[in-house]
Amino acid sequence: MSLRVIFMGTPDFAVPTLSEIIGQGHEVVAVYTRAPKPAGRGMAEMKTPVHQLADRFGIPVFTPKTLRAAEAQQAFASLGADVAVVVAYGLILPKEVLEAPALGCLNLHGSLLPRWRGAAPIQRAIMAGDAETGVMVMQMDEGLDTGPVGMVEKIAISPDMTAQDLHDRMSGLGADLMVRALAALERGSLGFVAQAQDGVTYAAKIDKAEARIDWSRPAAEVHNLIRGLSPFPGAWFEADLGKGKERVKVLRAKRVAAVGTPGTLLDEALTIACGEGAVQLVEVQRAGSKAMVAADFLRGAKLGAGTILG
């Protein structure tokens, strides 16, 4: 048996799930994703990663700006899907859409709900210093990630794991979890449990203003900010590298036992003092340049011990 599936997703995080659903023999009758946007030096129209995969398999693709219009809702319902699978789609699904598939809409969410409902659960979990997170298959309702949970896989967050590391781990694990949920749905054995009322937190969209490193904060907080925002948008500081102040992104760092005035470069290994303790920068990126390890960065940057970083 196979299910008639509408897949709704946009970024590369959603690609493995769509690929697994196709590979398991389900009939993907349509893909919904965000419309192509200008990108790159030539600003050519760039299709989303999900759109590109759908094209490879000849799956019809829809890119409505909203699903609130009656015409869009009718088009969605006319597909006669058994279930819709939603992975980082980016548009709100109104009640009419949620109720159209015979078996409802399943969402793959990257946290242990009810912790980190919302837009940026991966980043927020790391920024908060969480030691554990997970992926969940949830039955969608009209609330913000409030529906009952059908399946869950927990993931340990190691001390130096970045948002990219966790993203990649979740993406593959989530794809496997979703196809197992669909198999259970086929058999009529996928049960759902209501979320707990306690422990609700919200993963607000990352504000660019949050990305500037405040060296007066404890090293643990600075380290969590760096890894939680790596690689995008990237935590950053300013420094005079020989041609005036430049913005430098920090992609990887580690906590070290050192003390000094916050923001001071302590040695030639890119150890920087924080409000409590220090961090050592492992991988950085100058504006307009590729990511590089600390040693390569220092060869081209005129920085010495005692330099105060902004």
Short mmCIF file of C-alpha atoms in Angstrom, two decimals:
data_model
loop_
_atom_site.label_atom_id
_atom_site.label_comp_id
_atom_site.label_asym_id
_atom_site.label_seq_id
_atom_site.Cartn_x
_atom_site.Cartn_y
_atom_site.Cartn_z
CA MET A 1 0.00 0.00 0.00
CA SER A 2 1.01 3.61 -0.44
CA LEU A 3 -0.41 6.96 0.58
CA ARG A 4 -1.33 9.91 -1.60
CA VAL A 5 0.89 12.60 -0.14
CA ILE A 6 1.11 16.36 -0.56
CA PHE A 7 4.57 17.47 0.52
CA MET A 8 5.03 21.02 1.81
CA GLY A 9 8.57 22.24 2.44
CA THR A 10 11.18 24.74 1.33
CA PRO A 11 14.84 24.56 2.52
CA ASP A 12 17.47 21.85 2.27
CA PHE A 13 16.41 20.62 5.72
CA ALA A 14 13.22 19.27 4.10
CA VAL A 15 14.89 17.54 1.13
CA PRO A 16 15.81 14.22 2.83
CA THR A 17 12.22 13.78 4.04
CA LEU A 18 10.78 14.27 0.55
CA SER A 19 13.42 11.93 -0.87
CA GLU A 20 12.61 9.22 1.69
CA ILE A 21 8.86 9.52 1.08
CA ILE A 22 9.40 9.06 -2.65
CA GLY A 23 11.81 6.19 -2.01
CA GLN A 24 9.27 4.38 0.15
CA GLY A 25 6.86 4.26 -2.78
CA HIS A 26 4.28 6.78 -1.63
CA GLU A 27 2.52 8.74 -4.36
CA VAL A 28 3.55 12.36 -3.98
CA VAL A 29 0.75 14.06 -5.89
CA ALA A 30 2.08 17.60 -5.42
CA VAL A 31 4.79 19.64 -3.76
CA TYR A 32 4.11 23.01 -2.18
CA THR A 33 7.08 25.30 -1.65
CA ARG A 34 8.03 28.97 -1.66
CA ALA A 35 8.29 30.77 -4.99
CA PRO A 36 11.70 31.15 -6.69
CA LYS A 37 13.71 34.20 -5.62
CA PRO A 38 16.57 36.13 -7.25
CA ALA A 39 19.91 34.85 -5.93
CA GLY A 40 23.61 34.83 -6.77
CA ARG A 41 25.70 37.39 -8.60
CA GLY A 42 23.46 37.35 -11.64
CA MET A 43 20.32 37.50 -9.44
CA ALA A 44 18.75 34.72 -11.49
CA GLU A 45 15.54 33.16 -10.21
CA MET A 46 16.55 30.35 -7.87
CA LYS A 47 14.16 27.53 -7.07
CA THR A 48 14.06 26.20 -3.51
CA PRO A 49 15.92 22.95 -2.77
CA VAL A 50 12.58 21.15 -2.41
CA HIS A 51 11.39 22.57 -5.74
CA GLN A 52 14.55 21.31 -7.44
CA LEU A 53 14.07 17.78 -6.11
CA ALA A 54 10.42 17.77 -7.15
CA ASP A 55 11.42 18.77 -10.68
CA ARG A 56 13.84 15.83 -10.85
CA PHE A 57 10.98 13.44 -10.16
CA GLY A 58 8.42 15.21 -12.34
CA ILE A 59 6.18 16.09 -9.39
CA PRO A 60 3.79 19.04 -9.90
CA VAL A 61 4.91 22.07 -7.88
CA PHE A 62 2.74 24.84 -6.46
CA THR A 63 4.11 28.11 -5.07
CA PRO A 64 1.17 30.15 -3.75
CA LYS A 65 1.93 33.31 -1.81
CA THR A 66 -0.84 32.44 0.63
CA LEU A 67 -3.18 29.55 1.37
CA ARG A 68 -5.90 31.77 2.78
CA ALA A 69 -7.52 32.42 -0.60
CA ALA A 70 -10.52 30.22 -1.46
CA GLU A 71 -9.05 29.39 -4.87
CA ALA A 72 -5.81 28.08 -3.31
CA GLN A 73 -7.77 26.03 -0.78
CA GLN A 74 -9.94 24.49 -3.47
CA ALA A 75 -6.87 23.58 -5.55
CA PHE A 76 -5.31 21.94 -2.50
CA ALA A 77 -8.44 19.95 -1.65
CA SER A 78 -8.91 18.82 -5.27
CA LEU A 79 -5.67 16.82 -5.07
CA GLY A 80 -7.46 14.23 -2.94
CA ALA A 81 -4.49 13.57 -0.66
CA ASP A 82 -4.55 11.06 2.18
CA VAL A 83 -2.09 13.17 4.15
CA ALA A 84 0.02 16.31 3.89
CA VAL A 85 3.59 16.26 5.21
CA VAL A 86 4.96 19.64 6.27
CA VAL A 87 8.66 20.30 6.85
CA ALA A 88 9.85 23.91 7.24
CA TYR A 89 7.36 25.15 4.66
CA GLY A 90 7.11 28.79 5.68
CA LEU A 91 3.41 29.55 5.21
CA ILE A 92 0.56 29.31 7.71
CA LEU A 93 -1.92 26.53 6.98
CA PRO A 94 -5.51 27.69 7.62
CA LYS A 95 -8.18 25.35 8.97
CA GLU A 96 -9.55 24.61 5.49
CA VAL A 97 -6.15 23.28 4.39
CA LEU A 98 -5.49 21.38 7.62
CA GLU A 99 -8.79 19.53 7.25
CA ALA A 100 -8.55 18.77 3.53
CA PRO A 101 -6.41 15.58 3.60
CA ALA A 102 -8.34 12.53 4.81
CA LEU A 103 -5.73 11.74 7.48
CA GLY A 104 -4.74 15.32 8.30
CA CYS A 105 -1.39 17.13 8.14
CA LEU A 106 1.80 15.86 9.77
CA ASN A 107 4.59 18.26 10.68
CA LEU A 108 8.24 17.39 11.30
CA HIS A 109 9.45 19.73 14.05
CA GLY A 110 13.02 20.09 15.31
CA SER A 111 12.63 20.21 19.08
CA LEU A 112 11.21 18.32 22.04
CA LEU A 113 7.83 20.01 22.16
CA PRO A 114 6.48 21.95 23.96
CA ARG A 115 10.02 23.37 24.31
CA TRP A 116 11.00 25.62 21.41
CA ARG A 117 7.80 26.05 19.47
CA GLY A 118 8.25 28.40 16.54
CA ALA A 119 10.66 29.43 13.84
CA ALA A 120 14.20 28.76 15.10
CA PRO A 121 14.21 25.71 17.41
CA ILE A 122 17.65 24.45 16.38
CA GLN A 123 19.41 27.74 17.01
CA ARG A 124 17.53 28.52 20.21
CA ALA A 125 18.25 25.13 21.77
CA ILE A 126 21.99 25.60 21.30
CA MET A 127 21.98 29.27 22.31
CA ALA A 128 20.21 28.29 25.53
CA GLY A 129 22.82 25.64 26.28
CA ASP A 130 20.37 22.71 26.07
CA ALA A 131 22.03 19.31 26.39
CA GLU A 132 19.27 17.51 24.50
CA THR A 133 16.76 18.13 21.74
CA GLY A 134 15.00 15.99 19.16
CA VAL A 135 12.71 15.66 16.18
CA MET A 136 8.98 15.06 16.45
CA VAL A 137 6.17 14.11 14.10
CA MET A 138 3.16 16.17 15.14
CA GLN A 139 -0.47 16.28 14.01
CA MET A 140 -0.99 19.88 12.98
CA ASP A 141 -3.75 22.08 14.34
CA GLU A 142 -4.40 25.82 14.08
CA GLY A 143 -1.98 26.71 16.88
CA LEU A 144 1.75 27.39 16.66
CA ASP A 145 3.29 23.92 17.01
CA THR A 146 0.61 22.96 19.55
CA GLY A 147 -0.70 19.72 18.03
CA PRO A 148 -0.41 16.26 19.58
CA VAL A 149 2.79 14.27 19.02
CA GLY A 150 2.89 10.92 17.23
CA MET A 151 6.60 9.99 17.21
CA VAL A 152 9.84 11.37 18.67
CA GLU A 153 13.59 10.78 18.43
CA LYS A 154 15.87 12.44 20.98
CA ILE A 155 19.28 13.87 20.08
CA ALA A 156 22.13 14.76 22.44
CA ILE A 157 23.69 18.19 21.84
CA SER A 158 27.43 17.81 22.32
CA PRO A 159 29.37 20.71 23.90
CA ASP A 160 30.85 22.04 20.64
CA MET A 161 28.00 21.13 18.25
CA THR A 162 26.98 23.99 15.94
CA ALA A 163 23.57 24.76 14.50
CA GLN A 164 24.75 23.33 11.16
CA ASP A 165 25.89 20.10 12.81
CA LEU A 166 22.56 19.72 14.57
CA HIS A 167 20.61 20.72 11.44
CA ASP A 168 22.29 17.95 9.44
CA ARG A 169 21.74 15.37 12.17
CA MET A 170 18.08 16.31 12.52
CA SER A 171 17.47 16.40 8.79
CA GLY A 172 18.43 12.76 8.24
CA LEU A 173 16.94 11.46 11.48
CA GLY A 174 13.72 13.40 10.85
CA ALA A 175 13.34 11.92 7.37
CA ASP A 176 13.55 8.41 8.80
CA LEU A 177 11.11 9.30 11.57
CA MET A 178 8.56 10.70 9.13
CA VAL A 179 8.53 7.65 6.85
CA ARG A 180 8.10 5.42 9.92
CA ALA A 181 5.19 7.61 10.97
CA LEU A 182 3.62 7.31 7.52
CA ALA A 183 3.99 3.53 7.63
CA ALA A 184 2.22 3.49 11.00
CA LEU A 185 -0.45 5.81 9.59
CA GLU A 186 -1.06 3.36 6.73
CA ARG A 187 -1.57 0.56 9.24
CA GLY A 188 -3.85 2.69 11.38
CA SER A 189 -1.47 2.38 14.32
CA LEU A 190 -0.10 5.92 14.62
CA GLY A 191 -1.32 7.26 17.95
CA PHE A 192 -0.97 10.82 19.21
CA VAL A 193 -0.33 12.22 22.68
CA ALA A 194 -1.21 15.77 23.69
CA GLN A 195 1.71 18.04 24.52
CA ALA A 196 2.44 18.88 28.15
CA GLN A 197 1.03 22.14 29.43
CA ASP A 198 4.23 22.94 31.34
CA GLY A 199 7.63 23.82 29.88
CA VAL A 200 6.38 25.80 26.88
CA THR A 201 9.05 28.02 25.30
CA TYR A 202 9.12 29.86 21.99
CA ALA A 203 11.92 29.87 19.45
CA ALA A 204 11.60 33.36 18.00
CA LYS A 205 13.13 34.10 14.62
CA ILE A 206 16.78 35.15 14.94
CA ASP A 207 17.21 38.92 14.97
CA LYS A 208 20.40 40.18 13.32
CA ALA A 209 21.04 42.38 16.34
CA GLU A 210 21.52 39.24 18.44
CA ALA A 211 24.51 38.16 16.38
CA ARG A 212 27.00 40.73 17.66
CA ILE A 213 29.22 39.16 20.31
CA ASP A 214 29.20 40.84 23.71
CA TRP A 215 32.52 39.86 25.27
CA SER A 216 31.31 41.02 28.70
CA ARG A 217 29.04 37.96 28.84
CA PRO A 218 30.31 34.71 30.41
CA ALA A 219 32.32 32.46 28.12
CA ALA A 220 29.59 29.80 28.25
CA GLU A 221 27.04 32.24 26.81
CA VAL A 222 29.44 33.54 24.17
CA HIS A 223 30.32 30.01 23.13
CA ASN A 224 26.64 29.03 22.88
CA LEU A 225 25.88 32.13 20.81
CA ILE A 226 28.71 31.34 18.40
CA ARG A 227 27.74 27.73 17.82
CA GLY A 228 24.01 28.48 17.81
CA LEU A 229 24.40 31.01 14.98
CA SER A 230 26.92 29.05 12.90
CA PRO A 231 27.01 29.30 9.97
CA PHE A 232 24.09 31.69 9.53
CA PRO A 233 23.73 34.50 10.32
CA GLY A 234 27.01 34.00 12.19
CA ALA A 235 28.03 35.58 15.49
CA TRP A 236 30.49 38.40 14.83
CA PHE A 237 32.87 40.99 16.26
CA GLU A 238 34.73 43.96 14.84
CA ALA A 239 38.49 44.37 14.66
CA ASP A 240 41.05 46.58 12.92
CA LEU A 241 42.83 44.10 10.66
CA GLY A 242 45.15 46.65 9.08
CA LYS A 243 42.74 48.51 6.80
CA GLY A 244 40.27 49.83 9.33
CA LYS A 245 37.57 48.00 11.22
CA GLU A 246 36.16 44.86 9.67
CA ARG A 247 33.42 42.50 10.73
CA VAL A 248 34.59 38.96 11.46
CA LYS A 249 32.21 36.01 11.83
CA VAL A 250 33.07 33.25 14.26
CA LEU A 251 31.97 29.82 13.00
CA ARG A 252 33.59 27.59 15.61
CA ALA A 253 35.13 28.17 19.01
CA LYS A 254 35.87 26.35 22.24
CA ARG A 255 35.87 27.36 25.88
CA VAL A 256 39.28 27.59 27.57
CA ALA A 257 40.59 28.34 31.05
CA ALA A 258 41.92 31.89 30.82
CA VAL A 259 41.10 35.29 32.29
CA GLY A 260 41.49 38.90 31.24
CA THR A 261 39.67 42.10 30.46
CA PRO A 262 36.59 41.21 28.39
CA GLY A 263 37.23 41.51 24.65
CA THR A 264 41.02 41.33 24.98
CA LEU A 265 43.03 39.08 22.68
CA LEU A 266 45.14 37.09 25.14
CA ASP A 267 47.56 35.20 22.90
CA GLU A 268 48.47 34.18 19.35
CA ALA A 269 45.95 31.33 19.40
CA LEU A 270 42.96 33.68 19.18
CA THR A 271 41.99 33.30 22.83
CA ILE A 272 39.64 36.11 23.83
CA ALA A 273 38.70 37.02 27.38
CA CYS A 274 35.03 37.12 28.32
CA GLY A 275 33.18 38.39 31.38
CA GLU A 276 33.87 35.01 32.96
CA GLY A 277 36.51 32.76 31.40
CA ALA A 278 37.52 32.89 27.75
CA VAL A 279 36.89 31.36 24.34
CA GLN A 280 39.40 30.32 21.72
CA LEU A 281 38.31 30.94 18.14
CA VAL A 282 38.77 27.90 15.91
CA GLU A 283 37.22 28.92 12.59
CA VAL A 284 36.42 32.45 11.42
CA GLN A 285 35.35 34.28 8.29
CA ARG A 286 36.31 37.78 7.19
CA ALA A 287 33.81 39.79 5.14
CA GLY A 288 33.95 38.68 1.51
CA SER A 289 36.29 35.76 2.27
CA LYS A 290 35.98 32.05 2.78
CA ALA A 291 35.94 30.44 6.20
CA MET A 292 39.43 29.77 7.58
CA VAL A 293 41.08 28.26 10.60
CA ALA A 294 42.50 30.59 13.24
CA ALA A 295 46.14 30.19 12.15
CA ASP A 296 45.37 31.20 8.56
CA PHE A 297 43.31 34.15 9.76
CA LEU A 298 46.12 35.45 11.96
CA ARG A 299 48.62 35.30 9.10
CA GLY A 300 46.58 37.91 7.25
CA ALA A 301 45.37 39.93 10.22
CA LYS A 302 47.49 42.42 12.10
CA LEU A 303 46.39 41.40 15.58
CA GLY A 304 48.55 40.86 18.64
CA ALA A 305 48.08 39.98 22.25
CA GLY A 306 46.48 42.87 24.12
CA THR A 307 44.30 43.96 21.18
CA ILE A 308 40.79 44.95 22.25
CA LEU A 309 38.10 43.54 19.98
CA GLY A 310 34.81 45.34 19.38
#
